[in-house]
Every structure is written in C-alpha cells, then in structure tokens.
mmCIF file of C-alpha atoms in Angstrom:
data_model
loop_
_atom_site.group_PDB
_atom_site.id
_atom_site.type_symbol
_atom_site.label_atom_id
_atom_site.label_comp_id
_atom_site.label_asym_id
_atom_site.label_seq_id
_atom_site.Cartn_x
_atom_site.Cartn_y
_atom_site.Cartn_z
ATOM 1 C CA MET A 1 0.000 0.000 0.000
ATOM 2 C CA ALA A 2 1.312 3.495 -0.884
ATOM 3 C CA PRO A 3 2.342 5.724 2.046
ATOM 4 C CA SER A 4 -0.621 7.755 3.237
ATOM 5 C CA LEU A 5 -0.548 11.520 3.590
ATOM 6 C CA LEU A 6 -2.500 11.029 6.784
ATOM 7 C CA ARG A 7 0.800 9.920 8.330
ATOM 8 C CA GLN A 8 4.057 10.560 6.491
ATOM 9 C CA GLU A 9 6.832 8.171 7.407
ATOM 10 C CA THR A 10 10.464 8.088 6.306
ATOM 11 C CA THR A 11 12.289 4.901 5.396
ATOM 12 C CA ASP A 12 13.517 4.852 9.005
ATOM 13 C CA GLY A 13 9.940 4.882 10.307
ATOM 14 C CA ASP A 14 10.058 8.490 11.531
ATOM 15 C CA VAL A 15 6.801 10.451 11.305
ATOM 16 C CA ILE A 16 7.203 13.881 9.695
ATOM 17 C CA SER A 17 4.789 16.764 10.315
ATOM 18 C CA ARG A 18 5.040 19.927 8.208
ATOM 19 C CA ILE A 19 3.369 23.322 8.515
ATOM 20 C CA PHE A 20 3.353 25.952 5.778
ATOM 21 C CA LEU A 21 2.020 29.219 7.236
ATOM 22 C CA VAL A 22 1.267 32.037 4.788
ATOM 23 C CA ARG A 23 0.295 35.647 5.421
ATOM 24 C CA HIS A 24 -2.294 37.334 3.189
ATOM 25 C CA GLY A 25 -1.225 39.588 0.326
ATOM 26 C CA ASP A 26 -1.341 43.348 -0.172
ATOM 27 C CA ARG A 27 -4.458 44.962 1.352
ATOM 28 C CA PHE A 28 -6.788 47.136 -0.718
ATOM 29 C CA ASP A 29 -7.602 49.474 2.164
ATOM 30 C CA TYR A 30 -3.949 50.182 2.938
ATOM 31 C CA ALA A 31 -3.225 50.875 -0.739
ATOM 32 C CA ASN A 32 -6.429 52.941 -1.115
ATOM 33 C CA PRO A 33 -7.162 54.774 2.179
ATOM 34 C CA SER A 34 -10.349 56.360 0.856
ATOM 35 C CA TRP A 35 -11.920 52.881 0.744
ATOM 36 C CA VAL A 36 -12.633 52.951 4.474
ATOM 37 C CA ASP A 37 -14.989 55.950 4.279
ATOM 38 C CA SER A 38 -16.666 54.549 1.182
ATOM 39 C CA ALA A 39 -17.079 51.187 2.887
ATOM 40 C CA LYS A 40 -18.662 52.795 5.945
ATOM 41 C CA LYS A 41 -21.148 54.667 3.760
ATOM 42 C CA SER A 42 -22.054 51.418 2.047
ATOM 43 C CA GLY A 43 -22.494 49.566 5.333
ATOM 44 C CA CYS A 44 -19.463 47.350 4.780
ATOM 45 C CA LEU A 45 -17.300 45.879 7.502
ATOM 46 C CA VAL A 46 -14.131 47.986 7.463
ATOM 47 C CA THR A 47 -12.069 45.258 9.149
ATOM 48 C CA ASP A 48 -12.747 42.853 6.272
ATOM 49 C CA PRO A 49 -11.177 44.554 3.220
ATOM 50 C CA PRO A 50 -10.288 42.714 0.009
ATOM 51 C CA LEU A 51 -6.881 42.336 -1.569
ATOM 52 C CA SER A 52 -5.530 45.000 -3.871
ATOM 53 C CA ALA A 53 -4.688 44.137 -7.483
ATOM 54 C CA LEU A 54 -1.108 43.681 -6.303
ATOM 55 C CA GLY A 55 -2.315 41.362 -3.548
ATOM 56 C CA HIS A 56 -4.021 39.124 -6.101
ATOM 57 C CA ARG A 57 -0.802 38.923 -8.140
ATOM 58 C CA GLN A 58 1.150 38.079 -5.001
ATOM 59 C CA ALA A 59 -1.352 35.337 -4.164
ATOM 60 C CA SER A 60 -0.913 33.705 -7.582
ATOM 61 C CA GLU A 61 2.880 33.894 -7.330
ATOM 62 C CA THR A 62 2.754 32.366 -3.870
ATOM 63 C CA ALA A 63 0.568 29.482 -5.062
ATOM 64 C CA ALA A 64 3.153 28.636 -7.725
ATOM 65 C CA TYR A 65 5.924 28.872 -5.126
ATOM 66 C CA LEU A 66 4.094 26.577 -2.709
ATOM 67 C CA GLN A 67 3.676 24.003 -5.449
ATOM 68 C CA LYS A 68 7.406 24.110 -6.059
ATOM 69 C CA ILE A 69 8.643 23.843 -2.466
ATOM 70 C CA ILE A 70 6.069 21.281 -1.380
ATOM 71 C CA LYS A 71 6.967 19.055 -4.312
ATOM 72 C CA GLU A 72 10.665 19.406 -3.425
ATOM 73 C CA ASN A 73 10.227 18.815 0.302
ATOM 74 C CA THR A 74 7.610 16.087 0.471
ATOM 75 C CA PRO A 75 8.592 12.672 -0.852
ATOM 76 C CA ASN A 76 5.072 11.221 -0.766
ATOM 77 C CA ASN A 77 3.358 13.821 -2.894
ATOM 78 C CA GLU A 78 0.944 11.568 -4.728
ATOM 79 C CA ASP A 79 -2.801 11.958 -4.387
ATOM 80 C CA ASN A 80 -4.517 9.588 -1.972
ATOM 81 C CA GLU A 81 -7.956 8.349 -1.142
ATOM 82 C CA GLU A 82 -8.096 10.155 2.216
ATOM 83 C CA GLY A 83 -8.323 13.569 0.547
ATOM 84 C CA GLY A 84 -4.705 14.766 0.316
ATOM 85 C CA SER A 85 -3.500 16.028 -3.042
ATOM 86 C CA GLY A 86 -0.170 17.081 -4.501
ATOM 87 C CA GLY A 87 1.737 16.669 -1.258
ATOM 88 C CA ILE A 88 -0.616 18.387 1.219
ATOM 89 C CA HIS A 89 -3.595 17.166 3.169
ATOM 90 C CA LYS A 90 -5.505 20.279 4.157
ATOM 91 C CA ILE A 91 -5.629 24.041 3.591
ATOM 92 C CA LEU A 92 -6.836 26.028 6.604
ATOM 93 C CA VAL A 93 -7.725 29.707 6.242
ATOM 94 C CA SER A 94 -8.712 32.598 8.470
ATOM 95 C CA PRO A 95 -12.360 33.651 7.971
ATOM 96 C CA TYR A 96 -11.381 37.100 6.657
ATOM 97 C CA LEU A 97 -11.895 38.001 2.991
ATOM 98 C CA ARG A 98 -8.310 39.017 2.191
ATOM 99 C CA VAL A 99 -7.068 35.672 3.501
ATOM 100 C CA ILE A 100 -9.620 33.624 1.583
ATOM 101 C CA GLN A 101 -8.692 35.539 -1.584
ATOM 102 C CA THR A 102 -4.986 34.907 -0.961
ATOM 103 C CA ALA A 103 -5.553 31.181 -0.484
ATOM 104 C CA THR A 104 -7.846 30.630 -3.470
ATOM 105 C CA PRO A 105 -5.088 30.256 -6.126
ATOM 106 C CA THR A 106 -3.410 27.655 -3.910
ATOM 107 C CA ALA A 107 -6.689 25.756 -3.551
ATOM 108 C CA HIS A 108 -7.013 25.666 -7.334
ATOM 109 C CA ALA A 109 -3.362 24.685 -7.796
ATOM 110 C CA PHE A 110 -3.637 21.681 -5.480
ATOM 111 C CA GLY A 111 -7.289 20.839 -6.067
ATOM 112 C CA ILE A 112 -8.014 20.984 -2.333
ATOM 113 C CA PRO A 113 -10.938 22.909 -0.742
ATOM 114 C CA LEU A 114 -10.350 25.722 1.708
ATOM 115 C CA SER A 115 -11.418 25.102 5.306
ATOM 116 C CA ILE A 116 -12.294 28.215 7.310
ATOM 117 C CA GLU A 117 -10.547 27.857 10.662
ATOM 118 C CA ASN A 118 -11.574 30.407 13.274
ATOM 119 C CA GLY A 119 -8.424 29.680 15.237
ATOM 120 C CA LEU A 120 -6.536 31.615 12.534
ATOM 121 C CA SER A 121 -8.680 34.759 12.937
ATOM 122 C CA GLU A 122 -7.146 38.236 12.892
ATOM 123 C CA ALA A 123 -6.030 40.233 15.922
ATOM 124 C CA HIS A 124 -8.924 42.034 17.643
ATOM 125 C CA ALA A 125 -11.141 39.230 16.312
ATOM 126 C CA THR A 126 -14.874 39.954 16.630
ATOM 127 C CA PRO A 127 -16.405 36.473 16.879
ATOM 128 C CA ASP A 128 -20.066 35.710 16.412
ATOM 129 C CA THR A 129 -22.111 35.550 19.602
ATOM 130 C CA SER A 130 -25.809 35.509 20.429
ATOM 131 C CA GLU A 131 -25.605 39.327 20.356
ATOM 132 C CA GLN A 132 -23.566 39.840 17.169
ATOM 133 C CA GLN A 133 -22.814 38.290 13.790
ATOM 134 C CA VAL A 134 -19.917 40.145 12.232
ATOM 135 C CA LEU A 135 -18.281 38.154 9.438
ATOM 136 C CA PRO A 136 -20.186 36.173 6.787
ATOM 137 C CA THR A 137 -20.556 32.490 7.623
ATOM 138 C CA PRO A 138 -18.717 29.830 5.586
ATOM 139 C CA HIS A 139 -21.989 29.000 3.846
ATOM 140 C CA GLN A 140 -22.411 32.673 2.897
ATOM 141 C CA ARG A 141 -18.806 32.874 1.670
ATOM 142 C CA PHE A 142 -19.318 29.721 -0.420
ATOM 143 C CA ALA A 143 -21.557 31.586 -2.860
ATOM 144 C CA TYR A 144 -18.529 33.597 -4.006
ATOM 145 C CA PHE A 145 -15.750 31.133 -3.190
ATOM 146 C CA PRO A 146 -16.802 27.686 -4.397
ATOM 147 C CA MET A 147 -13.440 26.228 -3.334
ATOM 148 C CA LEU A 148 -14.581 26.577 0.292
ATOM 149 C CA ASP A 149 -15.751 23.581 2.284
ATOM 150 C CA PRO A 150 -18.775 25.086 4.078
ATOM 151 C CA ASN A 151 -19.167 22.035 6.319
ATOM 152 C CA TYR A 152 -15.730 22.122 7.946
ATOM 153 C CA ASN A 153 -15.850 22.484 11.737
ATOM 154 C CA SER A 154 -13.193 24.719 13.281
ATOM 155 C CA LEU A 155 -10.738 23.205 15.722
ATOM 156 C CA LEU A 156 -10.974 26.333 17.834
ATOM 157 C CA ASN A 157 -13.543 29.110 18.162
ATOM 158 C CA VAL A 158 -12.629 32.584 19.382
ATOM 159 C CA LYS A 159 -14.393 34.158 22.332
ATOM 160 C CA PRO A 160 -14.708 37.903 22.990
ATOM 161 C CA THR A 161 -13.003 39.198 26.120
ATOM 162 C CA PRO A 162 -15.439 40.975 28.470
ATOM 163 C CA GLY A 163 -14.896 44.728 28.363
ATOM 164 C CA PHE A 164 -12.922 44.779 25.105
ATOM 165 C CA TYR A 165 -14.211 46.200 21.828
ATOM 166 C CA CYS A 166 -12.697 46.436 18.362
ATOM 167 C CA PRO A 167 -11.217 49.950 17.970
ATOM 168 C CA LYS A 168 -12.393 50.110 14.332
ATOM 169 C CA THR A 169 -15.919 48.707 14.598
ATOM 170 C CA GLY A 170 -16.977 48.773 18.245
ATOM 171 C CA PHE A 171 -17.915 45.087 18.207
ATOM 172 C CA ALA A 172 -17.029 42.927 21.206
ATOM 173 C CA CYS A 173 -13.585 41.464 20.515
ATOM 174 C CA GLU A 174 -10.775 39.298 21.822
ATOM 175 C CA ALA A 175 -8.220 41.285 23.854
ATOM 176 C CA PHE A 176 -5.008 41.878 21.925
ATOM 177 C CA ALA A 177 -2.281 40.866 22.242
ATOM 178 C CA GLY A 178 -2.582 38.813 25.442
ATOM 179 C CA ARG A 179 -5.657 36.713 24.691
ATOM 180 C CA TYR A 180 -4.561 36.374 21.062
ATOM 181 C CA CYS A 181 -1.243 34.839 22.148
ATOM 182 C CA GLN A 182 -3.032 32.474 24.507
ATOM 183 C CA ARG A 183 -5.219 31.409 21.588
ATOM 184 C CA MET A 184 -2.152 30.759 19.437
ATOM 185 C CA GLU A 185 -0.619 28.574 22.167
ATOM 186 C CA THR A 186 -3.763 26.450 22.475
ATOM 187 C CA PHE A 187 -4.176 26.318 18.702
ATOM 188 C CA ALA A 188 -0.585 25.184 18.097
ATOM 189 C CA ARG A 189 -0.884 22.283 20.511
ATOM 190 C CA CYS A 190 -4.179 21.181 18.966
ATOM 191 C CA LEU A 191 -2.787 21.358 15.429
ATOM 192 C CA GLU A 192 0.066 19.114 16.548
ATOM 193 C CA ARG A 193 -2.399 16.460 17.668
ATOM 194 C CA THR A 194 -5.023 16.760 14.952
ATOM 195 C CA HIS A 195 -2.617 16.922 11.997
ATOM 196 C CA TYR A 196 0.190 14.734 13.299
ATOM 197 C CA GLY A 197 2.268 13.393 10.421
ATOM 198 C CA GLN A 198 0.564 15.588 7.826
ATOM 199 C CA ASN A 199 1.478 18.509 5.570
ATOM 200 C CA ILE A 200 -0.831 21.424 6.337
ATOM 201 C CA VAL A 201 -0.963 24.790 4.565
ATOM 202 C CA MET A 202 -2.478 27.644 6.577
ATOM 203 C CA PHE A 203 -3.292 31.191 5.476
ATOM 204 C CA SER A 204 -3.560 33.872 8.124
ATOM 205 C CA HIS A 205 -2.420 37.352 9.185
ATOM 206 C CA ALA A 206 0.787 39.104 10.193
ATOM 207 C CA ALA A 207 0.068 38.570 13.889
ATOM 208 C CA SER A 208 0.234 34.811 13.342
ATOM 209 C CA VAL A 209 3.996 35.053 13.798
ATOM 210 C CA ALA A 210 2.774 34.331 17.333
ATOM 211 C CA LEU A 211 1.711 30.906 16.071
ATOM 212 C CA VAL A 212 5.233 30.361 14.756
ATOM 213 C CA ALA A 213 6.607 31.269 18.192
ATOM 214 C CA ALA A 214 4.094 28.907 19.803
ATOM 215 C CA PHE A 215 5.352 26.003 17.688
ATOM 216 C CA LEU A 216 9.026 26.851 18.194
ATOM 217 C CA ARG A 217 8.537 27.858 21.858
ATOM 218 C CA CYS A 218 10.653 30.936 21.188
ATOM 219 C CA SER A 219 10.459 34.684 21.712
ATOM 220 C CA MET A 220 8.455 36.835 19.313
ATOM 221 C CA THR A 221 11.061 39.591 19.498
ATOM 222 C CA ASP A 222 12.719 39.050 16.113
ATOM 223 C CA LEU A 223 9.869 37.449 14.147
ATOM 224 C CA LYS A 224 8.450 39.353 11.165
ATOM 225 C CA PHE A 225 5.880 38.345 8.552
ATOM 226 C CA ALA A 226 5.986 39.709 4.992
ATOM 227 C CA PRO A 227 2.873 39.886 2.790
ATOM 228 C CA CYS A 228 2.521 36.416 1.285
ATOM 229 C CA GLY A 229 5.533 35.353 3.334
ATOM 230 C CA VAL A 230 5.813 31.609 3.921
ATOM 231 C CA TYR A 231 6.979 30.076 7.191
ATOM 232 C CA GLN A 232 7.846 26.404 6.788
ATOM 233 C CA LEU A 233 8.110 24.384 9.999
ATOM 234 C CA GLU A 234 8.965 20.716 10.366
ATOM 235 C CA ARG A 235 8.847 18.167 13.161
ATOM 236 C CA VAL A 236 10.126 14.578 13.405
ATOM 237 C CA ASN A 237 7.954 12.314 15.557
ATOM 238 C CA ASP A 238 7.227 14.140 18.835
ATOM 239 C CA GLY A 239 10.438 16.141 18.756
ATOM 240 C CA PRO A 240 10.761 19.931 18.684
ATOM 241 C CA TRP A 241 9.580 21.965 15.735
ATOM 242 C CA LYS A 242 12.333 23.426 13.566
ATOM 243 C CA ILE A 243 12.141 26.307 11.145
ATOM 244 C CA VAL A 244 12.975 25.356 7.559
ATOM 245 C CA GLN A 245 12.100 28.703 5.995
ATOM 246 C CA SER A 246 11.315 32.124 7.433
ATOM 247 C CA GLY A 247 8.365 34.198 6.246
ATOM 248 C CA HIS A 248 10.062 37.541 6.929
ATOM 249 C CA ASP A 249 10.892 37.979 3.213
ATOM 250 C CA ASN A 250 9.058 37.121 -0.001
ATOM 251 C CA THR A 251 11.351 38.559 -2.674
ATOM 252 C CA SER A 252 12.522 35.187 -4.032
ATOM 253 C CA TYR A 253 9.058 34.463 -5.486
ATOM 254 C CA VAL A 254 6.995 37.695 -5.311
ATOM 255 C CA LYS A 255 7.911 40.221 -7.992
ATOM 256 C CA GLU A 256 6.505 43.354 -6.364
ATOM 257 C CA ASN A 257 5.676 44.714 -2.922
ATOM 258 C CA SER A 258 4.151 47.975 -1.717
ATOM 259 C CA GLN A 259 5.081 50.222 1.182
ATOM 260 C CA THR A 260 1.618 49.978 2.695
ATOM 261 C CA THR A 261 1.485 46.232 3.464
ATOM 262 C CA TYR A 262 4.931 45.451 4.831
ATOM 263 C CA PRO A 263 6.728 42.906 7.050
ATOM 264 C CA TRP A 264 5.181 43.183 10.517
ATOM 265 C CA GLY A 265 6.062 41.866 13.952
ATOM 266 C CA PHE A 266 5.173 42.309 17.618
ATOM 267 C CA SER A 267 6.742 44.895 19.906
ATOM 268 C CA GLY A 268 6.473 45.438 23.645
ATOM 269 C CA LYS A 269 3.749 48.061 23.207
ATOM 270 C CA HIS A 270 1.261 45.416 22.079
ATOM 271 C CA PHE A 271 1.151 44.060 25.634
ATOM 272 C CA GLU A 272 1.165 47.343 27.567
ATOM 273 C CA GLU A 273 -2.132 48.414 29.108
ATOM 274 C CA ASN A 274 -1.524 52.123 29.660
ATOM 275 C CA ASP A 275 -4.205 53.423 27.287
ATOM 276 C CA GLY A 276 -6.597 50.470 27.339
ATOM 277 C CA LYS A 277 -5.942 49.607 23.681
ATOM 278 C CA TYR A 278 -3.737 46.604 24.346
ATOM 279 C CA PHE A 279 -3.695 43.817 26.925
ATOM 280 C CA GLY A 280 -1.286 41.340 28.443
ATOM 281 C CA SER A 281 1.138 42.921 30.911
ATOM 282 C CA SER A 282 -1.213 42.540 33.886
ATOM 283 C CA GLU A 283 -1.096 38.761 33.404
ATOM 284 C CA GLY A 284 2.624 38.596 32.671
ATOM 285 C CA ILE A 285 2.123 38.059 28.938
ATOM 286 C CA ASP A 286 4.904 39.588 26.851
ATOM 287 C CA LEU A 287 7.185 38.933 23.893
ATOM 288 C CA ASP A 288 8.660 35.884 25.632
ATOM 289 C CA TYR A 289 5.316 34.306 26.495
ATOM 290 C CA PHE A 290 5.952 31.165 24.425
ATOM 291 C CA VAL A 291 9.440 30.447 25.751
ATOM 292 C CA GLY A 292 9.102 27.161 27.618
ATOM 293 C CA ALA A 293 5.296 27.236 27.356
ATOM 294 C CA PRO A 294 3.508 24.169 28.792
ATOM 295 C CA ASP A 295 2.046 21.513 26.531
ATOM 296 C CA ASN A 296 -1.719 21.925 26.759
ATOM 297 C CA CYS A 297 -4.805 21.833 24.575
ATOM 298 C CA ASN A 298 -7.707 23.517 26.325
ATOM 299 C CA LEU A 299 -10.542 23.179 23.858
#
C-alpha cells in the first residue's frame, strides 16, 4: 500500500509533520485609504477589506511557489484516497476576505478545498455571539468562493473578552495581544495532535507570527511576517519543531511589494495596558510568552 498523507513516514519509520504558514497579500484598504470611508457609507465591515490588485498577483505567485517547495520537500506527494493532493492534506484559512482571496489560487493549484478555521482569525477578532454576527458564515462565503468547504468544523472558536471592543468597529472582541497569544498557544498544541504526520498549509495574518513562536517555543522579538511570506516548519515524531524557511521575506518568489502592506512583527507596546488599547502585561504576557510554554490543549 502506498504511504498515506495522513501519516508521512520516512524509510527509518520516523513520522514527519510539516506546517506551511502564509500571510495574506497586499491589502486594498492600505493601498487605497479612501476605501474605508466609502465602505462605511455602504455599510461594509471595514475590518474585512479585500486584496488589492497587487495582492491578487502576489497570491498567484505564492501558489506557484508553494507548489514548487512542497513538491521538493515532500517525498510522498501523490494523491490519496483520504483527501490529500499534490503533497498536502488540508488548507486552513482565516475567515477574513483578504485571507480567503490569498488562499484561493493555492486551492485551485492543489485541487483541495479551503477550510475556514476560526483559530486563525485576525487580531482584535470579533467572533459571532448571540448578540452579534460580524463576518459572513462559511456557507455565505461559499456563494462567491466555491473552493470553500462550508461544512468544515473549526478546531478552535474565538471568544470575545469581556470589556474589550474592536477599535475600528466597536464590536465585542478578543483582547489583543494577550488573549490572542493564549489562543495561538492552544491552537498550536491542537494542530500538533489533529494533523500529526501531515502537511498542512495555513493562510492567516501578520500577527500569526505568534503561532510560529508557539510552535518553536521561542520569543516573538525578532519574528516578522511579509505579505505572502511563507513560514515552513517541520517536526520529526514528537520532537521539537524546527524552522525550515522564514516568512520575513518574499522577494525570491513575489515580484513586487508595496510600502503599505509590509513585514510586521510584535513589539512590547502590544502588551502594555496604559491606554486600554492593548492587553497582556497585567497577566505577565509579553514577547517571551511562548518560551518554555507548557504543553496543553484547552478546547
């Protein structure tokens, strides 16, 4: 029987897990600041902008690049009956429009549906509650993105933090950056268990460098994420995750970048609570939060 993508094994019997984490491409609202006022007048959600024309080009270039590196780095890249195709098993995406648009060329390239994973949601996430529905549901997105799997169930659902509201929309939100980092820690451990021995491609946001730190159990101090940057992480059996490729730069496969959507990373201010905008310092959450973090999965 051919090796299954549900559990990749080497000739020595080692089980290999791989993560390819991709940031979305160039944002339309950053490239066109007047869009925000126009969106407000039209009743649009200003925290859910589309990609710019450049962002769409970056997404296509990144899809071609992913095909190349996944083919080179995964020995068992044949299709299989369990649903994997072209060397990967699943594509997980944040529920935000710009991320879904970035991931769509990759879904077409590999012939794999996109699964909306709430665990990958943006900073200041405004999750649905009994009092608010903010983002379109996967079934609503499906009408415009037929590569979506509307029946996928998220591994992790975000909860709003009492007393915190999105600075751009006023909706109840998750406290940033403290609660966001705690979410990334829980999410990383659950991904390890659920997708053990698989190749998973995930599309998210710049702040998901925290997810990289959660896997590596390292500081966030020097981590940056370029638009359409690709972080490749690898793990043998239950050993530590190692970084194969950094997502801080995209210039080897993306032809053009703008000055408005640029490599981003955390700083100490994102945890300071002086003005009420950020959260974390009161609970000892800072740039080194993931260093030596415990192994837990609190779903």
